[in-house]
Each structure stands twice: as C-alpha cells, then as structure tokens.
Tab-separated table of C-alpha atoms in Angstrom:
chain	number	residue	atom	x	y	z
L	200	UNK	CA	-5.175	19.773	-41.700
L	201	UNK	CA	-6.841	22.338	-39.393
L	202	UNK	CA	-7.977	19.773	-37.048
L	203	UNK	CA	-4.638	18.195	-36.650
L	204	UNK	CA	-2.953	22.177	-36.063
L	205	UNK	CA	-5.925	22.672	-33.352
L	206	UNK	CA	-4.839	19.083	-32.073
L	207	UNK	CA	-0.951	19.989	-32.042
L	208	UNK	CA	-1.812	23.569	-30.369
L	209	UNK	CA	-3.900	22.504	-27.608
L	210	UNK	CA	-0.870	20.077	-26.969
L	211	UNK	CA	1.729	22.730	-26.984
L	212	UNK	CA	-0.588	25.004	-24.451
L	213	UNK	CA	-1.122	21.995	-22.237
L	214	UNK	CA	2.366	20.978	-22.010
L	215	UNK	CA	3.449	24.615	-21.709
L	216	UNK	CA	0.913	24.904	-18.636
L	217	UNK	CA	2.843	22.268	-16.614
L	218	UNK	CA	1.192	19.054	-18.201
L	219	UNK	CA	3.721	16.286	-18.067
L	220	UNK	CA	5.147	15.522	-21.273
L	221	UNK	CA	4.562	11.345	-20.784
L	222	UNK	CA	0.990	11.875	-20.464
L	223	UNK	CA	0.881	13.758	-23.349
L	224	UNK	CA	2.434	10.632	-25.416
L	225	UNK	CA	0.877	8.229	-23.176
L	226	UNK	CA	4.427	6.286	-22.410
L	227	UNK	CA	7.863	6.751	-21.286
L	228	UNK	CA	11.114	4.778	-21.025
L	229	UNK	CA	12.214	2.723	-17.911
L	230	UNK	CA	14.693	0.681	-17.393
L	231	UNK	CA	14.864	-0.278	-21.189
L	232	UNK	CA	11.270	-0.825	-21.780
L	233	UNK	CA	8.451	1.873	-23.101
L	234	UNK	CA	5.611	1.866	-20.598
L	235	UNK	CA	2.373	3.127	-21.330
L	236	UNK	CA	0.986	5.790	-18.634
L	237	UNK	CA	-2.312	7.986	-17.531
L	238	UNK	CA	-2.756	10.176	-15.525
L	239	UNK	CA	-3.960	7.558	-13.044
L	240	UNK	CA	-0.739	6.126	-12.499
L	241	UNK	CA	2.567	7.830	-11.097
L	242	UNK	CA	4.806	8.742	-13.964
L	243	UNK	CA	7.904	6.229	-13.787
L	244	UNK	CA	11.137	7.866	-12.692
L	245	UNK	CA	15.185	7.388	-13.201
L	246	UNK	CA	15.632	6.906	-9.080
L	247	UNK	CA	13.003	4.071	-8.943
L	248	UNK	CA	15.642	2.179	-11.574
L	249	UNK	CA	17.922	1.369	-8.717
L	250	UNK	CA	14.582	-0.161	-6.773
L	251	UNK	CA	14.766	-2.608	-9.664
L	252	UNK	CA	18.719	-2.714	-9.651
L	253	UNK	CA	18.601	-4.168	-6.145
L	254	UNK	CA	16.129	-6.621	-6.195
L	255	UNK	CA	17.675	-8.376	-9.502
L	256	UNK	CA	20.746	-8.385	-7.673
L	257	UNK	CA	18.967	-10.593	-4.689
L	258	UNK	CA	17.710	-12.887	-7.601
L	259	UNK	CA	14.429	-13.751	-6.019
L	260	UNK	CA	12.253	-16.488	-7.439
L	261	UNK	CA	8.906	-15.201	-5.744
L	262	UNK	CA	8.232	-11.214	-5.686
L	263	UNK	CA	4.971	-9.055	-4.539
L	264	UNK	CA	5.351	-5.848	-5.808
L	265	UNK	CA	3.203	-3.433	-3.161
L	266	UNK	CA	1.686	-0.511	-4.863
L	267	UNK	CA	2.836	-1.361	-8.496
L	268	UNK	CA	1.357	1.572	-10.392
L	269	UNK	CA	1.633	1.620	-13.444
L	270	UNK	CA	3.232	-1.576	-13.468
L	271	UNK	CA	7.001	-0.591	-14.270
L	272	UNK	CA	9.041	-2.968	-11.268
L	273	UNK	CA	6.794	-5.541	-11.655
L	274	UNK	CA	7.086	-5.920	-15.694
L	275	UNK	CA	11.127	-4.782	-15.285
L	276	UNK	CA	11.589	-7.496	-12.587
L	277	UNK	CA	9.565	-9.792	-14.735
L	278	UNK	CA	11.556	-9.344	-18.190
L	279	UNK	CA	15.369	-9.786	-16.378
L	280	UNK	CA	14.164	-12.801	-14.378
L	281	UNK	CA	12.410	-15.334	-16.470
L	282	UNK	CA	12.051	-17.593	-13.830
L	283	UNK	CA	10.347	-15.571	-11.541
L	284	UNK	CA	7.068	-15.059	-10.583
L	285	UNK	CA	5.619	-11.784	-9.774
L	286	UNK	CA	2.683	-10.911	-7.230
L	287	UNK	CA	1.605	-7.047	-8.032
L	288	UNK	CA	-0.567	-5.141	-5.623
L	289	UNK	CA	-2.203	-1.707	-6.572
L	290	UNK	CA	-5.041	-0.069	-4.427
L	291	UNK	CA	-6.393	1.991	-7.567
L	292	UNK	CA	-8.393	-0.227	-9.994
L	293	UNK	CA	-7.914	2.531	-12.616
L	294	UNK	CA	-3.847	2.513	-12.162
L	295	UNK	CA	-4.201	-1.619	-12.391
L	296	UNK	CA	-5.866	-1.172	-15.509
L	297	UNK	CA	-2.702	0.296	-16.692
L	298	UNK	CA	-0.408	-2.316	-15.449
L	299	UNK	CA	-2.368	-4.983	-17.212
L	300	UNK	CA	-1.723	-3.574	-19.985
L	301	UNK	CA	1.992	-3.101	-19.726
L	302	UNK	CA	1.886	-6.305	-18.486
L	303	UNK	CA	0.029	-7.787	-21.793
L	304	UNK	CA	2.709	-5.871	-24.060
L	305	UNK	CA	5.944	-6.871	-22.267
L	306	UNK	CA	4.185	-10.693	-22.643
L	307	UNK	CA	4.643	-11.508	-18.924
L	308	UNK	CA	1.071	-11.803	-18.180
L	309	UNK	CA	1.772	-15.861	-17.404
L	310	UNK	CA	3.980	-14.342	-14.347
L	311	UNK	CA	2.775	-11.442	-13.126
L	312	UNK	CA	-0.268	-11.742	-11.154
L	313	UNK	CA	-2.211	-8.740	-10.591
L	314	UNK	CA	-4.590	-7.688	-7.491
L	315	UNK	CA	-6.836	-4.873	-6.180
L	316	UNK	CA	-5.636	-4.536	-2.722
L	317	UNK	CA	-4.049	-2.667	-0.019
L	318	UNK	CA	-0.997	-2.697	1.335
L	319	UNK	CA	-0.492	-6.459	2.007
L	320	UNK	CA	-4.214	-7.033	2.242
L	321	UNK	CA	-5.399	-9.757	0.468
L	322	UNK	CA	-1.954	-11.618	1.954
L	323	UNK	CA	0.322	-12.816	-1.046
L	324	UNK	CA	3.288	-15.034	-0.230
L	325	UNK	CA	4.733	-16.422	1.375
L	326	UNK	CA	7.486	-14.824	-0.941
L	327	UNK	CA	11.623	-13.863	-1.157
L	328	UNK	CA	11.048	-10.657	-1.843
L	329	UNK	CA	8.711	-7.767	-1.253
L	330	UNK	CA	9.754	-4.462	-3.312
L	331	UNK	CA	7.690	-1.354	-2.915
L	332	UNK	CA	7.454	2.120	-4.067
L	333	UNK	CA	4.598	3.656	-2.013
L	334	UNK	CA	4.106	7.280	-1.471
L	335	UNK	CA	6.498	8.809	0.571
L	336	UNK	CA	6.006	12.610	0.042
L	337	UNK	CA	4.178	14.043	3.660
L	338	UNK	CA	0.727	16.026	3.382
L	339	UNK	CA	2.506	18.745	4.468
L	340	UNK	CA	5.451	18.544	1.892
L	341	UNK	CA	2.668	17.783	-1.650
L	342	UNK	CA	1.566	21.670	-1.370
L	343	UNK	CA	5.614	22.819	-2.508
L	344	UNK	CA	5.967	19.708	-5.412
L	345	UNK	CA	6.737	20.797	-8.173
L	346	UNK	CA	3.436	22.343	-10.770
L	347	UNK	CA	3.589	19.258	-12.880
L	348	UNK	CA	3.770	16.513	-9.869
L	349	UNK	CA	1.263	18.544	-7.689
L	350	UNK	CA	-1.368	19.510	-10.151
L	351	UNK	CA	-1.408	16.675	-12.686
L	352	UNK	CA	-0.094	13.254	-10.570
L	353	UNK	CA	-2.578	11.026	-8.760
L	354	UNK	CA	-2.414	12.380	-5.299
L	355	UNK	CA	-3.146	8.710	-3.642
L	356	UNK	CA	0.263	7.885	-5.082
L	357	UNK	CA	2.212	10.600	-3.244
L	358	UNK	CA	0.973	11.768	-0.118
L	359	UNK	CA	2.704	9.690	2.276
L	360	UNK	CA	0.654	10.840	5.638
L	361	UNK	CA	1.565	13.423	8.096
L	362	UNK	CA	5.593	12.094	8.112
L	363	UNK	CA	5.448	10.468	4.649
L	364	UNK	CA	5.645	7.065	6.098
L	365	UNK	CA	2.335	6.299	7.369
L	366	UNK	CA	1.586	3.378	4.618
L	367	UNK	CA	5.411	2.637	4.428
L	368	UNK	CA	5.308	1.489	8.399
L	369	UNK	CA	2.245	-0.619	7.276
L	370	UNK	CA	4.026	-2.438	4.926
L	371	UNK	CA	6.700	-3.403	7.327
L	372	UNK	CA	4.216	-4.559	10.234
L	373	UNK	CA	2.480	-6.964	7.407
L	374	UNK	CA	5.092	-7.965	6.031
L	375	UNK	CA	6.700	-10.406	8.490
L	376	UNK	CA	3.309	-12.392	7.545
L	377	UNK	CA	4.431	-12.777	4.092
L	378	UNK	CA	8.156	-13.001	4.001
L	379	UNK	CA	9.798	-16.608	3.504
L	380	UNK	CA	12.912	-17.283	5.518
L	381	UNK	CA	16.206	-15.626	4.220
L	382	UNK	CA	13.402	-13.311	2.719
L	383	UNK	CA	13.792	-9.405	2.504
L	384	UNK	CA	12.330	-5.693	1.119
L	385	UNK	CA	13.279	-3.279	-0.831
L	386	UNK	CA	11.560	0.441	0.031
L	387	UNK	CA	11.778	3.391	-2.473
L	388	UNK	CA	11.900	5.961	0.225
L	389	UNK	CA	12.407	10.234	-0.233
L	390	UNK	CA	15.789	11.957	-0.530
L	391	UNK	CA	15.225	12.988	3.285
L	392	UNK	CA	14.149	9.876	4.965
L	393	UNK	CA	16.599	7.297	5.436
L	394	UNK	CA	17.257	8.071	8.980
L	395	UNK	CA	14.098	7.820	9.869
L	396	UNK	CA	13.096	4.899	7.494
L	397	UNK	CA	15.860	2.612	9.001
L	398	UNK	CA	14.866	3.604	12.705
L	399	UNK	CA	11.263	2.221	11.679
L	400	UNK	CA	12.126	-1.147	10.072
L	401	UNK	CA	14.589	-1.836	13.229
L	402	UNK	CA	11.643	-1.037	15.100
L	403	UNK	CA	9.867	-4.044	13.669
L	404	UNK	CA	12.643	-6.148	12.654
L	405	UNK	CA	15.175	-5.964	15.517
L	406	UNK	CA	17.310	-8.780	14.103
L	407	UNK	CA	17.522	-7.475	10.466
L	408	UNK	CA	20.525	-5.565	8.792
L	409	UNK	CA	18.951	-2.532	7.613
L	410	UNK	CA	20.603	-0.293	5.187
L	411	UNK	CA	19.770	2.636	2.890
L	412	UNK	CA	21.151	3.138	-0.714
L	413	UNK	CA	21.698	5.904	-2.778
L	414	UNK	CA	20.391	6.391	-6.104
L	415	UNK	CA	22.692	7.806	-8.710
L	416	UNK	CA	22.216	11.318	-7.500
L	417	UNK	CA	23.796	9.970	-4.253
L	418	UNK	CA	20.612	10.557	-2.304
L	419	UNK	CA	18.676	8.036	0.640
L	420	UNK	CA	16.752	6.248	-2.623
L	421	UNK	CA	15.889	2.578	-1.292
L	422	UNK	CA	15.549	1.244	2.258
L	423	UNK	CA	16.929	-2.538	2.445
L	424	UNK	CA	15.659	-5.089	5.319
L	425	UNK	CA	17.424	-8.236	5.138
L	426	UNK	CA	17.041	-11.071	6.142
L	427	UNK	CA	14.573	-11.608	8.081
L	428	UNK	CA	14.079	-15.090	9.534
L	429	UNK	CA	10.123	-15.205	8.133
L	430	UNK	CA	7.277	-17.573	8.101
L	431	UNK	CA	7.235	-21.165	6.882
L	432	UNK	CA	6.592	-22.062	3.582
C-alpha cells in the first residue's frame, strides 16, 4: 500500500542517515537471546559477550548487575544460571523500562530484581559477584564516536567523565560494602584502558589479583578484581 512504501522509505532514509539498524527493528541478538532495544538503552554489543563469559565461569549464586541497560547481562546471566539470583541497577528509569521487559520475555522476572539507582546506591548485597558495563568512553573522546553511536545512543550511557573512569572508580570504592567474602567484579572497560583500570582497582583493593582480559578482537575488554576478602554475610 502507499502507506506501507512511505513507511519502508522513511526507514531506508533513516537508516541510510546513520540510524542504527536495531532501533529500527526494535531488538538484536546477544549471547543467544533477541533483546528488545530503544533508543534509551545502549545497543548490546559482541565485546560485552565475554563480560557474560566470565562471570558464568565464576558461577556465582548472588549477582548485582551495575548499570544494566537494557537488561542484556542480567537476563544472559539469568538464563545460564538457574539458580542464581540477579540484583540489576540502572540510573535511567526509561532504560529500566526496557529491561523489565526483556526480563518479562526471557521469564526470569522471579530472579532478576530490578532498581532505579546509582552506582551502588540503594546498597544491594551482600553478593559474589558484581558485573558492570558502565560508560567508559571520556567527554573528550564521545565528539570522534562513530555518527551512529554519537548522534543516536543515550549519551548518559557513554560518557565516562574527563578519563572515562569517573563512575567506574565509584563502583570500586562502593563496592567493598557489598562484596561477600571470596567475592569479586567484572568491569567492561575501553580498548585503551586496562593499564589504567588495573592501577585504579589496586588502588582500592591492594590485596586483590587484578587482571584484564581480552575480548575476541584481542583488545583490554573486562577488568577482573578477585577476591576480595569482603563484608560478612
């Protein structure tokens, strides 16, 4: 009909403009599942999938997910461990919105409990895991992303502060508050960062084994602490 050709052409010009494609559709694939997403959450990438990776290889029982998005760790982490239970933290009311309803369709809304909050704050825990993809791009850096990340992505889920790791060192001063003993995090961090990520969590956890891993592209991806001695339970 003409209404569907005007609806198909204003698609085409949008996503030929830069749009991204997955808000166009309203979902996209990760780590097996089909999320939905808006342009109030972060569009889900391939490098976050080795976020997930790690933490199912620690096979935590209790998780808080810090700045969950749309959702995507929390419901991943949620699906491949049954038994756990999941904590999810998001600062935008809007992007938590979204992650209920991922949550609702993956049917782990009996596990994953989902809060307006910042950073740590309300306190969650104490837990065995806190895994966290926060923004990590500096100010500085968000002017020369690429069209579609820059113009169309929520910029409260980017811009990392002045050295991209101004909410990053916030989660690791809170988070000695919330760990359980033998407990430990998992940072998505930039490409760039992982000398100056580890520096930062030996800074506040002098006793912890700190290591960075590589995504599949081989670069810094995810910043391990581990473990830390924590707070009784």
């Amino acid at each position: 009909t003409p209404d569907q050709l005007s609806d198909y052409q204003t698609l085409v010009h949008r996503r030929a403009s830069g749009y991204p494609l997955p808000y166009l559709t309203g979902r996209i694939e990760f780590y097996g599942l089909e999320f939905e997403v808006t342009p109030e959450v972060l569009i889900p990438r391939p490098e976050t999938e080795t976020l997930v990776d790690l933490a199912l290889a620690r096979q935590p029982a209790t998780i808080v997910d810090v700045g969950t998005g749309s959702g995507c760790v929390a419901v991943s982490l949620a699906v491949h461990l049954p038994e756990a239970t999941i904590c999810a933290i998001e600062i935008s009311p809007a992007a938590l919105a979204v992650a209920q309803r991922n949550v609702e369709r993956h049917g782990v809304a009996d596990r994953v409990q989902l809060m307006v909050g910042d950073v740590l704050n309300p306190r969650p825990g104490p837990v065995d895991l806190i895994v966290s993809n926060l923004p990590y791009v500096s100010t500085g850096a968000c002017s020369s992303l690429p069209t579609s990340v820059r113009d169309h992505e929520p910029r409260l889920a980017l811009d990392g502060g002045p050295d991209g790791l101004v909410i990053v060192r916030r989660l690791l001063a809170q988070a000695p508050a919330v760990l359980r003993p033998g407990g430990g995090l998992l940072i998505e961090i930039g490409a760039d960062q992982g000398e100056a990520a580890s520096s930062l969590a030996r800074t506040f956890f002098p006793q912890a084994a700190v290591r960075v891993h590589p995504d599949l592209a081989g670069h810094d991806r995810v910043l391990e602490v581990l473990p830390h001695l924590g707070v009784r339970a």
